[in-house]
Coordinates of C-alpha atoms in Angstrom, one line a residue:
Chain A
M580 CA 4.0 -16.2 36.9
L581 CA 4.3 -16.3 40.7
V582 CA 0.6 -15.4 41.0
A583 CA -0.2 -18.4 38.8
L584 CA 1.7 -20.6 41.3
L585 CA -0.3 -19.1 44.1
I586 CA -3.7 -19.8 42.4
E587 CA -2.6 -23.3 41.5
D588 CA -1.7 -23.8 45.2
F589 CA -5.1 -22.5 46.4
I590 CA -7.0 -24.6 43.9
L591 CA -5.2 -27.7 45.0
Q592 CA -6.0 -26.8 48.6
L593 CA -9.7 -26.6 47.7
G594 CA -9.5 -30.1 46.4
C595 CA -9.8 -29.2 42.7
E596 CA -7.6 -30.3 39.9
I597 CA -5.5 -28.1 37.6
V598 CA -6.2 -29.0 34.0
G599 CA -4.2 -26.4 32.2
M600 CA -2.2 -23.2 32.7
A601 CA -1.3 -20.5 30.2
M602 CA 0.4 -17.2 30.7
R603 CA 0.1 -15.7 27.2
L604 CA -3.0 -14.8 25.2
E605 CA -2.3 -17.2 22.3
P606 CA -1.9 -20.4 24.3
A607 CA -4.8 -19.3 26.6
L608 CA -7.0 -18.9 23.5
D609 CA -6.0 -22.4 22.4
L610 CA -6.8 -23.8 25.8
A611 CA -10.1 -22.0 26.1
R612 CA -11.2 -23.5 22.7
T613 CA -10.3 -27.1 23.5
I614 CA -10.1 -27.7 27.2
D615 CA -12.7 -29.6 29.2
I616 CA -13.1 -27.8 32.6
D617 CA -15.6 -26.9 35.2
V618 CA -14.4 -23.3 35.9
A619 CA -11.5 -21.0 34.8
I620 CA -9.6 -18.2 36.6
L621 CA -8.4 -15.5 34.2
D622 CA -5.9 -12.9 35.0
I623 CA -7.2 -9.8 33.2
N624 CA -3.7 -9.0 32.0
L625 CA -1.8 -11.7 30.1
A626 CA 1.7 -10.4 29.6
G627 CA 0.4 -7.0 28.7
K628 CA -2.7 -8.1 26.8
P629 CA -6.3 -8.2 28.1
S630 CA -7.7 -11.7 28.5
F631 CA -11.2 -10.7 27.3
P632 CA -11.1 -12.7 24.1
V633 CA -10.5 -15.8 26.2
A634 CA -13.5 -14.8 28.4
E635 CA -15.7 -14.5 25.3
I636 CA -14.8 -18.0 24.1
L637 CA -15.5 -19.5 27.6
Q638 CA -18.8 -17.6 27.7
A639 CA -19.8 -18.9 24.3
R640 CA -18.9 -22.4 25.5
G641 CA -20.9 -22.0 28.7
I642 CA -17.9 -22.4 30.9
P643 CA -18.1 -20.3 34.1
F644 CA -15.0 -18.1 34.9
V645 CA -13.8 -15.5 37.4
F646 CA -11.2 -12.8 36.8
A647 CA -8.1 -12.0 38.9
S648 CA -6.8 -8.5 38.7
G649 CA -4.6 -5.9 40.4
Y650 CA -7.1 -3.4 39.1
G651 CA -10.0 -5.0 40.9
A652 CA -13.5 -4.7 39.3
A653 CA -12.3 -1.5 37.6
G654 CA -10.2 -3.7 35.3
L655 CA -13.4 -4.8 33.5
D656 CA -14.4 -1.2 32.7
G657 CA -15.1 -0.9 29.0
S658 CA -14.9 -4.6 28.3
G659 CA -18.6 -5.3 28.3
I660 CA -18.0 -8.4 30.2
S661 CA -19.4 -9.0 33.7
A662 CA -17.9 -11.6 36.0
P663 CA -16.7 -11.9 39.6
V664 CA -13.2 -10.3 40.1
L665 CA -10.6 -11.5 42.5
Q666 CA -8.8 -8.4 43.7
K667 CA -5.0 -9.2 44.1
P668 CA -3.7 -10.0 46.6
F669 CA -6.3 -12.6 47.7
D670 CA -6.4 -15.6 50.0
V671 CA -7.8 -19.2 49.6
G672 CA -11.1 -18.0 51.2
D673 CA -11.6 -15.4 48.4
V674 CA -10.9 -18.0 45.8
R675 CA -13.4 -20.5 47.3
R676 CA -16.1 -17.8 47.6
L677 CA -15.7 -16.6 44.0
L678 CA -15.5 -20.1 42.5
T679 CA -18.5 -21.2 44.5
A680 CA -20.4 -18.2 43.2
A681 CA -19.3 -18.9 39.6
L682 CA -20.3 -22.6 39.8
Chain B
M549 CA -13.0 110.5 44.0
A550 CA -12.7 106.8 44.7
E551 CA -12.2 107.6 48.4
N552 CA -15.4 109.7 48.4
N553 CA -17.4 107.0 46.7
R554 CA -16.3 104.4 49.1
A555 CA -17.1 106.7 52.0
E556 CA -20.6 107.3 50.6
G557 CA -21.1 103.7 49.6
A558 CA -19.9 102.2 53.0
G559 CA -23.4 102.5 54.4
A560 CA -26.8 101.7 52.9
I561 CA -27.1 103.9 49.8
S562 CA -30.4 105.6 49.5
A563 CA -32.3 106.0 46.2
A564 CA -31.5 109.7 46.1
D565 CA -27.8 108.9 46.7
A566 CA -27.8 106.3 44.0
S567 CA -29.0 108.7 41.4
Q568 CA -25.9 110.8 42.1
D569 CA -23.5 107.8 42.5
A570 CA -21.2 107.4 39.4
F571 CA -21.0 103.7 40.2
A572 CA -24.6 103.0 40.5
F573 CA -24.6 101.1 37.2
L574 CA -22.4 98.4 38.8
G575 CA -25.3 97.2 40.9
K576 CA -24.8 95.9 44.4
G577 CA -23.1 93.2 46.3
G578 CA -20.0 91.1 45.6
E579 CA -16.3 91.7 46.1
I580 CA -15.6 92.7 42.6
R581 CA -18.0 95.7 42.6
Q582 CA -16.1 97.1 45.6
L583 CA -12.8 96.6 43.9
I584 CA -14.1 98.4 40.8
R585 CA -15.3 101.3 42.8
N586 CA -12.0 101.6 44.6
F587 CA -9.8 101.2 41.5
D588 CA -8.0 104.2 40.2
W589 CA -9.3 104.0 36.6
S590 CA -7.7 107.3 35.8
A591 CA -4.4 105.6 35.7
T592 CA -5.6 103.4 32.8
P593 CA -6.5 104.3 29.2
L594 CA -10.2 104.0 30.3
G595 CA -10.0 107.1 32.5
R596 CA -12.3 107.9 35.4
V597 CA -15.5 106.0 35.5
E598 CA -17.5 109.2 35.1
T599 CA -16.0 109.5 31.6
W600 CA -16.8 106.0 30.5
P601 CA -19.0 105.7 27.4
G602 CA -22.4 104.2 27.8
S603 CA -21.4 101.1 25.9
L604 CA -18.6 100.4 28.4
R605 CA -20.9 100.9 31.3
T606 CA -23.6 98.8 29.9
A607 CA -21.2 96.0 29.0
T608 CA -19.6 96.1 32.5
A609 CA -23.0 96.1 34.2
L610 CA -24.1 93.1 32.0
L611 CA -21.0 90.9 32.8
L612 CA -21.2 91.8 36.5
Q613 CA -24.7 90.3 36.7
S614 CA -23.6 87.0 35.1
P615 CA -22.9 83.9 37.2
V616 CA -20.7 82.7 34.4
P617 CA -17.0 83.7 34.4
I618 CA -16.8 86.7 32.0
V619 CA -13.9 89.1 31.3
M620 CA -14.0 92.1 29.1
L621 CA -10.9 93.3 27.4
W622 CA -11.4 97.0 26.6
G623 CA -9.6 99.1 24.1
E624 CA -6.5 98.1 22.1
H625 CA -4.6 97.3 25.3
G626 CA -7.4 95.0 26.5
I627 CA -7.9 96.6 29.9
M628 CA -9.5 93.8 32.0
I629 CA -12.8 94.2 33.8
Y630 CA -14.3 90.9 35.1
N631 CA -17.0 89.5 37.4
D632 CA -16.8 87.6 40.6
A633 CA -17.0 84.2 38.9
Y634 CA -14.0 85.1 36.8
S635 CA -12.0 86.3 39.9
G636 CA -12.4 82.8 41.3
F637 CA -11.0 81.4 38.0
A638 CA -8.1 83.8 38.1
G639 CA -6.8 82.5 41.4
K640 CA -4.0 84.6 42.9
R641 CA -3.8 86.7 39.8
H642 CA -6.9 88.4 41.2
P643 CA -7.2 91.3 42.2
Q644 CA -4.0 92.5 40.5
L645 CA -5.6 91.4 37.2
L646 CA -8.4 94.0 37.4
G647 CA -7.6 97.0 35.2
S648 CA -4.4 95.5 33.9
R649 CA -3.6 95.1 30.2
V650 CA -4.4 91.6 29.1
R651 CA -1.1 90.9 27.5
E652 CA 0.7 91.9 30.7
G653 CA -1.9 90.4 33.2
W654 CA -1.6 87.0 31.5
A655 CA 2.0 87.4 30.3
E656 CA 2.4 83.6 29.8
I657 CA -0.3 83.6 27.1
A658 CA 0.3 87.0 25.6
D659 CA 0.5 85.6 22.1
F660 CA -2.8 83.9 22.5
N661 CA -4.5 87.0 23.7
D662 CA -2.8 89.2 21.1
N663 CA -4.7 87.1 18.5
V664 CA -7.9 87.4 20.5
M665 CA -7.6 91.2 20.6
K666 CA -6.8 91.5 16.9
V667 CA -9.7 89.3 15.8
G668 CA -12.2 90.8 18.3
L669 CA -11.3 94.4 17.6
S670 CA -11.8 93.7 13.9
G671 CA -15.3 92.5 14.6
G672 CA -14.6 88.7 14.6
T673 CA -15.5 86.1 17.1
L674 CA -13.5 83.2 18.4
A675 CA -14.6 80.0 20.0
Y676 CA -12.4 77.4 21.6
R677 CA -13.5 74.1 23.2
D678 CA -11.2 72.5 25.8
Q679 CA -8.5 74.8 24.8
E680 CA -5.3 73.8 26.6
L681 CA -3.3 76.6 28.3
T682 CA -0.5 76.8 30.8
L683 CA -1.4 79.5 33.4
H684 CA 0.5 80.7 36.5
R685 CA -2.5 81.3 38.7
R686 CA -0.9 80.1 41.9
G687 CA 2.8 80.9 41.2
V688 CA 3.5 77.6 39.5
P689 CA 2.8 76.5 35.9
E690 CA -0.5 74.8 35.7
Q691 CA -2.0 73.0 32.7
V692 CA -5.6 73.9 32.3
W693 CA -8.4 73.4 29.7
M694 CA -11.1 75.9 28.9
N695 CA -14.1 76.6 26.7
L696 CA -13.5 80.2 25.5
D697 CA -15.9 82.3 23.5
Y698 CA -14.8 85.7 22.4
S699 CA -17.1 88.3 20.8
P700 CA -16.6 92.0 20.1
V701 CA -18.3 94.8 22.2
L702 CA -19.3 97.7 20.0
D703 CA -19.1 101.3 21.0
E704 CA -21.7 104.0 20.3
T705 CA -20.5 104.3 16.7
G706 CA -20.8 100.6 16.1
T707 CA -17.1 100.1 16.1
P708 CA -15.6 97.3 18.1
A709 CA -14.1 98.8 21.2
G710 CA -13.5 95.7 23.3
V711 CA -13.7 92.0 23.4
V712 CA -15.9 90.1 25.9
A713 CA -14.8 86.6 26.8
I714 CA -16.9 83.9 28.4
V715 CA -14.4 81.6 30.2
V716 CA -15.5 78.2 31.4
E717 CA -12.8 76.1 32.8
T718 CA -13.2 72.4 31.7
T719 CA -10.0 71.1 33.3
R720 CA -11.8 68.7 35.6
E721 CA -13.9 67.3 32.8
V722 CA -11.0 67.0 30.4
L723 CA -8.9 65.2 33.0
A724 CA -11.8 62.9 33.7
R725 CA -12.2 62.2 30.1
Q726 CA -8.5 61.5 29.7
R727 CA -8.6 59.2 32.7
I728 CA -11.5 57.3 31.2
A729 CA -9.7 57.2 27.8
R730 CA -6.5 55.9 29.5
E731 CA -8.6 53.4 31.5
H732 CA -10.2 52.3 28.2
E733 CA -6.8 52.0 26.6
R734 CA -5.5 50.0 29.5
L735 CA -8.4 47.7 29.4
L736 CA -7.8 47.2 25.7
Q737 CA -4.2 46.4 26.5
L738 CA -5.2 44.0 29.2
F739 CA -7.6 42.4 26.7
A740 CA -4.8 42.1 24.1
Q741 CA -2.1 40.9 26.5
A742 CA -4.3 38.7 28.8
P743 CA -2.9 35.2 29.2
T744 CA -6.5 33.9 28.7
F745 CA -8.6 34.1 25.6
M746 CA -11.3 36.7 25.4
A747 CA -14.0 37.8 23.0
M748 CA -17.0 40.2 23.1
L749 CA -20.2 39.1 21.4
R750 CA -23.0 41.5 20.6
G751 CA -26.7 40.9 20.5
E752 CA -28.8 37.8 20.5
N753 CA -27.0 36.4 17.4
H754 CA -23.7 36.7 19.3
V755 CA -21.8 38.8 16.7
F756 CA -18.1 39.0 17.3
E757 CA -17.1 42.6 18.3
L758 CA -13.7 42.0 19.7
V759 CA -11.3 39.0 20.1
N760 CA -7.9 39.1 21.7
P761 CA -4.8 37.4 20.3
N762 CA -5.3 34.3 22.5
Y763 CA -8.8 33.9 21.2
Q764 CA -7.5 34.2 17.7
A765 CA -4.9 31.6 18.5
L766 CA -7.6 29.2 19.8
I767 CA -9.8 29.4 16.7
G768 CA -7.1 29.6 14.1
N769 CA -6.5 32.3 11.5
R770 CA -10.2 32.9 10.8
D771 CA -11.7 36.4 10.3
V772 CA -14.7 36.5 12.8
I773 CA -15.2 40.2 13.6
G774 CA -18.7 41.3 12.5
K775 CA -19.9 37.7 12.1
P776 CA -22.3 35.8 14.3
V777 CA -20.8 32.8 16.1
S778 CA -22.9 30.3 14.1
E779 CA -21.4 31.6 10.9
A780 CA -17.8 32.4 12.1
L781 CA -17.3 29.1 14.0
P782 CA -20.0 26.7 12.7
E783 CA -18.4 23.6 14.3
L784 CA -18.8 25.1 17.8
A785 CA -22.4 26.0 17.3
D786 CA -23.1 22.4 16.4
Q787 CA -21.4 21.2 19.7
G788 CA -24.0 22.9 21.9
F789 CA -22.0 26.1 22.5
G790 CA -24.6 28.1 20.6
D791 CA -27.3 26.9 23.0
L792 CA -25.1 27.8 26.0
L793 CA -24.6 31.3 24.6
D794 CA -28.4 31.6 24.1
E795 CA -29.0 30.4 27.7
A796 CA -26.5 33.0 29.1
Y797 CA -28.1 35.8 26.9
R798 CA -31.7 34.9 27.9
S799 CA -31.1 34.4 31.6
G800 CA -28.5 37.1 32.2
E801 CA -26.6 34.5 34.3
P802 CA -23.0 33.6 33.7
V803 CA -22.4 30.1 32.3
S804 CA -19.0 28.5 33.1
R805 CA -17.5 25.1 32.2
W806 CA -14.3 23.4 33.2
S807 CA -12.2 21.1 31.1
E808 CA -14.9 21.2 28.4
R809 CA -14.0 19.1 25.4
L810 CA -14.5 20.8 22.0
I811 CA -13.6 19.9 18.4
L812 CA -12.1 22.9 16.5
V813 CA -11.5 23.2 12.8
R814 CA -8.8 25.8 12.8
S815 CA -8.2 25.3 9.2
L816 CA -9.3 23.0 6.4
A817 CA -5.7 21.8 6.1
T818 CA -5.3 20.7 9.7
G819 CA -8.8 19.3 10.0
P820 CA -10.7 18.7 13.3
E821 CA -8.6 19.0 16.5
E822 CA -9.6 18.1 20.0
R823 CA -9.0 20.8 22.6
F824 CA -10.1 21.2 26.2
V825 CA -11.1 24.7 27.6
D826 CA -12.1 26.3 30.9
F827 CA -14.4 29.2 30.1
V828 CA -17.1 31.7 31.3
Y829 CA -19.9 33.3 29.2
Q830 CA -20.5 36.5 31.2
P831 CA -23.6 38.4 30.1
I832 CA -23.1 42.2 30.0
T833 CA -26.2 44.3 30.8
A834 CA -27.1 47.9 29.8
D835 CA -28.3 50.4 32.4
S836 CA -31.8 49.2 31.6
G837 CA -30.8 45.8 32.9
E838 CA -31.2 44.3 29.4
V839 CA -28.4 41.9 28.2
T840 CA -26.6 43.5 25.3
H841 CA -23.4 41.5 25.1
I842 CA -21.7 38.3 26.2
F843 CA -18.1 38.5 27.3
V844 CA -16.3 35.2 26.7
Q845 CA -13.2 34.5 28.7
G846 CA -11.3 31.3 29.3
S847 CA -8.1 29.2 28.9
D848 CA -7.0 26.4 26.6
V849 CA -6.2 23.7 29.2
T850 CA -5.6 20.9 26.8
E851 CA -2.1 20.2 28.1
R852 CA -3.4 20.2 31.7
V853 CA -6.2 17.7 30.8
I854 CA -3.8 15.4 29.0
A855 CA -1.4 15.5 31.9
E856 CA -4.2 14.7 34.4
H857 CA -5.4 11.9 32.2
R858 CA -1.8 10.5 32.0
Q859 CA -1.5 10.9 35.8
R860 CA -4.7 8.9 36.4
L861 CA -3.4 6.2 34.1
L862 CA -0.1 6.2 35.9
V863 CA -1.7 6.0 39.3
N864 CA -3.9 3.1 38.2
E865 CA -1.0 1.3 36.6
L866 CA 1.1 1.9 39.8
N867 CA -1.7 0.5 41.9
H868 CA -2.0 -2.5 39.6
R869 CA 1.8 -3.2 39.8
V870 CA 1.8 -2.8 43.6
K871 CA -1.1 -5.3 43.9
N872 CA 0.6 -7.7 41.5
T873 CA 3.8 -7.5 43.4
L874 CA 2.0 -8.1 46.7
A875 CA 0.4 -11.2 45.2
S876 CA 3.9 -12.3 44.0
V877 CA 5.3 -11.8 47.5
Q878 CA 2.2 -13.7 48.9
A879 CA 2.9 -16.6 46.5
I880 CA 6.6 -16.7 47.5
T881 CA 5.9 -16.7 51.3
S882 CA 2.9 -19.0 51.4
Q883 CA 4.5 -21.7 49.2
T884 CA 8.0 -21.4 50.8
L885 CA 6.4 -21.8 54.2
R886 CA 4.5 -24.8 53.1
G887 CA 7.6 -26.7 52.0
A888 CA 9.9 -25.5 54.7
M889 CA 11.7 -27.8 57.2
S890 CA 12.3 -25.0 59.6
L891 CA 11.4 -21.4 60.2
K892 CA 15.1 -20.4 59.7
E893 CA 15.2 -22.1 56.3
A894 CA 11.9 -20.6 55.3
S895 CA 13.0 -17.1 56.4
D896 CA 16.2 -17.3 54.4
S897 CA 14.4 -18.7 51.3
I898 CA 11.8 -16.0 51.5
N899 CA 14.4 -13.2 51.8
G900 CA 16.4 -14.6 48.9
R901 CA 13.3 -14.9 46.6
I902 CA 12.0 -11.5 47.5
L903 CA 15.4 -9.9 46.8
A904 CA 15.7 -11.8 43.5
L905 CA 12.3 -10.5 42.5
S906 CA 13.3 -7.0 43.6
R907 CA 16.6 -7.1 41.6
A908 CA 14.7 -8.2 38.5
H909 CA 12.2 -5.4 39.0
N910 CA 15.1 -2.9 39.3
M911 CA 16.6 -4.2 36.1
L912 CA 13.3 -3.8 34.2
T913 CA 12.4 -0.5 35.8
A914 CA 15.8 0.9 34.7
Q915 CA 14.6 0.3 31.1
N916 CA 11.0 1.4 31.7
W917 CA 9.8 -2.2 31.5
T918 CA 10.4 -2.4 27.8
G919 CA 12.6 -5.4 28.1
A920 CA 16.1 -6.5 29.1
D921 CA 19.3 -8.0 27.6
L922 CA 19.7 -11.7 28.2
N923 CA 23.2 -11.0 29.5
E924 CA 21.8 -8.5 32.0
V925 CA 19.3 -11.1 33.2
L926 CA 22.0 -13.7 33.7
E927 CA 24.2 -11.1 35.5
T928 CA 21.4 -9.8 37.7
A929 CA 20.2 -13.3 38.7
L930 CA 23.6 -15.0 39.2
S931 CA 26.1 -12.3 40.4
T932 CA 25.2 -12.9 44.1
H933 CA 25.9 -16.6 43.7
D934 CA 29.3 -16.3 42.2
D935 CA 32.6 -15.1 43.7
P936 CA 34.6 -13.1 41.1
D937 CA 37.9 -14.3 42.7
R938 CA 37.0 -18.0 42.5
P939 CA 34.4 -18.1 39.6
Q940 CA 32.3 -21.3 39.6
L941 CA 29.9 -20.2 36.9
D942 CA 30.8 -20.4 33.2
V943 CA 28.2 -18.5 31.2
T944 CA 27.9 -18.5 27.4
S945 CA 25.1 -16.5 25.9
P946 CA 24.3 -14.7 22.6
P947 CA 23.2 -11.1 22.5
L948 CA 19.4 -11.2 22.8
R949 CA 16.7 -8.8 23.9
L950 CA 14.0 -10.3 26.1
E951 CA 10.5 -9.0 26.6
P952 CA 9.9 -8.1 30.2
H953 CA 7.8 -11.1 31.4
A954 CA 10.3 -13.5 29.9
A955 CA 13.1 -11.6 31.5
L956 CA 11.5 -11.6 34.9
S957 CA 10.6 -15.4 34.8
L958 CA 14.1 -16.3 33.6
A959 CA 15.7 -14.3 36.4
L960 CA 13.5 -16.0 39.0
A961 CA 14.2 -19.4 37.5
L962 CA 18.0 -18.8 37.5
H963 CA 17.8 -17.8 41.2
E964 CA 16.0 -21.1 42.0
L965 CA 18.6 -23.1 40.1
A966 CA 21.5 -21.2 41.9
I967 CA 19.9 -21.6 45.3
N968 CA 19.4 -25.3 44.8
A969 CA 23.0 -25.7 43.5
A970 CA 24.3 -23.9 46.5
K971 CA 22.4 -26.1 48.9
F972 CA 22.6 -29.5 47.3
G973 CA 24.6 -29.3 44.1
A974 CA 27.8 -28.1 42.5
L975 CA 27.9 -24.8 44.2
S976 CA 28.0 -26.5 47.6
R977 CA 31.6 -27.5 47.0
T978 CA 34.5 -25.2 46.1
E979 CA 35.6 -27.5 43.2
G980 CA 32.1 -27.5 41.8
R981 CA 31.3 -25.8 38.5
V982 CA 28.2 -24.8 36.6
E983 CA 28.1 -24.4 32.9
I984 CA 25.3 -22.3 31.6
I985 CA 24.9 -22.3 27.8
C986 CA 22.3 -20.1 26.1
E987 CA 21.8 -20.4 22.3
T988 CA 19.3 -20.0 19.6
V989 CA 18.8 -22.9 17.2
V990 CA 16.5 -23.8 14.4
V991 CA 14.2 -26.7 15.1
D992 CA 11.6 -27.7 12.5
D993 CA 12.0 -24.3 10.7
R994 CA 11.3 -22.4 14.0
D995 CA 13.8 -20.3 16.0
V996 CA 14.1 -21.8 19.4
F997 CA 15.8 -20.4 22.5
R998 CA 17.7 -23.0 24.5
M999 CA 19.3 -22.8 27.9
T1000 CA 21.2 -25.6 29.5
W1001 CA 22.3 -25.5 33.2
R1002 CA 24.9 -28.2 33.8
E1003 CA 26.4 -28.9 37.2
I1004 CA 29.8 -30.5 37.4
G1005 CA 31.9 -31.6 40.3
G1006 CA 29.2 -31.5 42.9
P1007 CA 28.0 -34.3 45.3
P1008 CA 25.9 -37.0 43.8
V1009 CA 22.3 -35.8 43.3
H1010 CA 19.0 -37.4 43.7
A1011 CA 15.5 -36.4 42.7
P1012 CA 13.9 -34.5 45.6
Q1013 CA 11.4 -36.2 47.7
R1014 CA 9.2 -33.1 48.1
R1015 CA 8.3 -30.6 45.4
G1016 CA 8.5 -27.2 46.8
F1017 CA 8.3 -23.7 45.5
G1018 CA 11.4 -24.0 43.3
S1019 CA 10.2 -27.2 41.6
H1020 CA 6.8 -25.7 40.9
L1021 CA 8.4 -22.5 39.5
L1022 CA 10.9 -24.4 37.3
E1023 CA 8.7 -27.3 36.1
R1024 CA 5.3 -25.7 35.8
A1025 CA 5.3 -21.9 35.9
L1026 CA 8.4 -21.3 33.7
P1027 CA 7.3 -23.5 30.7
A1028 CA 3.8 -22.0 30.9
E1029 CA 5.2 -18.5 31.0
L1030 CA 7.6 -19.1 28.0
S1031 CA 5.3 -21.5 26.1
G1032 CA 8.2 -23.9 26.2
Q1033 CA 9.4 -27.2 27.7
V1034 CA 11.6 -27.8 30.7
R1035 CA 13.5 -31.0 31.5
I1036 CA 15.4 -31.7 34.7
H1037 CA 17.8 -34.6 34.9
H1038 CA 19.2 -35.6 38.3
R1039 CA 22.3 -37.4 37.0
P1040 CA 24.8 -38.9 39.4
D1041 CA 27.5 -36.5 38.2
G1042 CA 25.3 -33.4 38.6
L1043 CA 21.9 -31.8 37.8
V1044 CA 21.1 -30.8 34.3
F1045 CA 18.3 -28.4 33.5
E1046 CA 17.2 -27.8 30.0
L1047 CA 14.8 -25.2 28.8
A1048 CA 13.5 -24.8 25.2
A1049 CA 11.1 -22.0 24.2
P1050 CA 10.1 -20.5 20.9
L1051 CA 12.2 -17.4 20.3
S1052 CA 9.1 -15.6 19.3
A1053 CA 7.7 -16.1 22.9
I1054 CA 10.6 -14.5 24.7
R1055 CA 12.1 -11.9 22.3
E1056 CA 11.3 -8.3 22.9
G1057 CA 8.5 -6.9 20.7
V1058 CA 7.5 -10.1 19.0
G1059 CA 6.1 -12.2 21.9
L1060 CA 3.1 -14.5 21.4
G1061 CA 0.9 -12.7 23.8

């Protein structure tokens, strides 16, 4: 929850707008199916569940995304998904770099 | 007579002398010949040498020539005449043994020799291999083994007159064989009692010759002795172990593997089982250098491998939690600093928030992060903001188990509410009160959790000019985390905070995500 606040803060600093925020898999899936956005930041772990199904929906919709994870890139092992990973903890520069790369 | 002979024999005996010498038949050289010459045979039943029958002389001459230990037992008393080789065998009994009666000379085995005499003098032969005897050759009892061959010596009338014994001591060989046998026995015991599993496979088809109990335990109650591996343990052959055995057999080089995974079918009832083993296939070569066997030795390390796997997961998980916690601390500090009026205020707020986070972690860790009781969450978050002697908080809550993320979010939200009340609201005055009511209600057929935080008796409140960390947490993060709604009313008589979230999103074990 606190990390979401941090990301929100960084995104606002970068001059972007927060369109939606979800902390659980179900609401995140709903958002991913319907929301109109330029880019998404996905924590790999949503209250104990991997967010990969959300990534698959975004991928299918052609919406770029980056992951955030305490595991780093190793958190994607076995998922079959490749995307930039923000290793926690991170600063606003990291977020800018990865979002720029994703966009 | 003996004196004379010795006097004559002391120097070189000429051919002429030899023809007159009664002992000429003994031949020359060696200690025993001299002893025989000097012995007073007249004191024995044999009588003076001059009176000895031809058969006795010939037999004596014959045994004296032999390098093999031979003793002759003459007459019914078994008067002993033996050669140099035998005197070495007799030890300290020699030279007293010469000319003595065998039953007296070897008193400790008189019964044995009594039988020898009876059989020999009645024309029979006896043969013993590695016969065990206890002799007193050096003054102490000594266990010895011998090959003994007894045959009668006939006199001029063809009647057995004595017994000749060829005595070959085999003590050293017998002890060596016993040592080897004990060694073998010990190896078999080691094999049986070894803490590792072992098997011996013979030939290029790897036929089981031997398995120890640990090997049997590994493969289950299957009879494998005499069968090739491919037949005895077909599932292993299919997993590449047959090829490995072939490789070791062909190359003569050992093959070892660590933490090797294998699927065993110990019995049809239990079905396939996953095990992990460390093992070595050690080729055994014959003297010719050709591989004849493969010795299999190893350990079932399944428990170790599982423990290592669990440890890796734990370390990864720990690292993950540490990184998440660092990110949380980062969120607290950066956002608190952003909204702060002074460094002192920021420092106090940061400390308070990190301690609130830490207390919530403690609460969850105590229950292995499975969840927490709502009452415990309230207690953990609010105890530092209330004085038991002058309670200002009035809490009502039902028994409810919360899943860990909901518990953590609620604890942090309560901390923010309490801090705000202490700074600007009801808790800033001694007469102020806060009423906290938690309840579960049914709204549109759905179970909803509701929490109301109502401040009474505080100073008039106003909506804040700035939205800091606390506002963000309460108004944005908390509803997102709990899939619920939050409303904050800044009423003149006090702040009212209302939270509503689906019970399914916060209850332990049935969360939405």
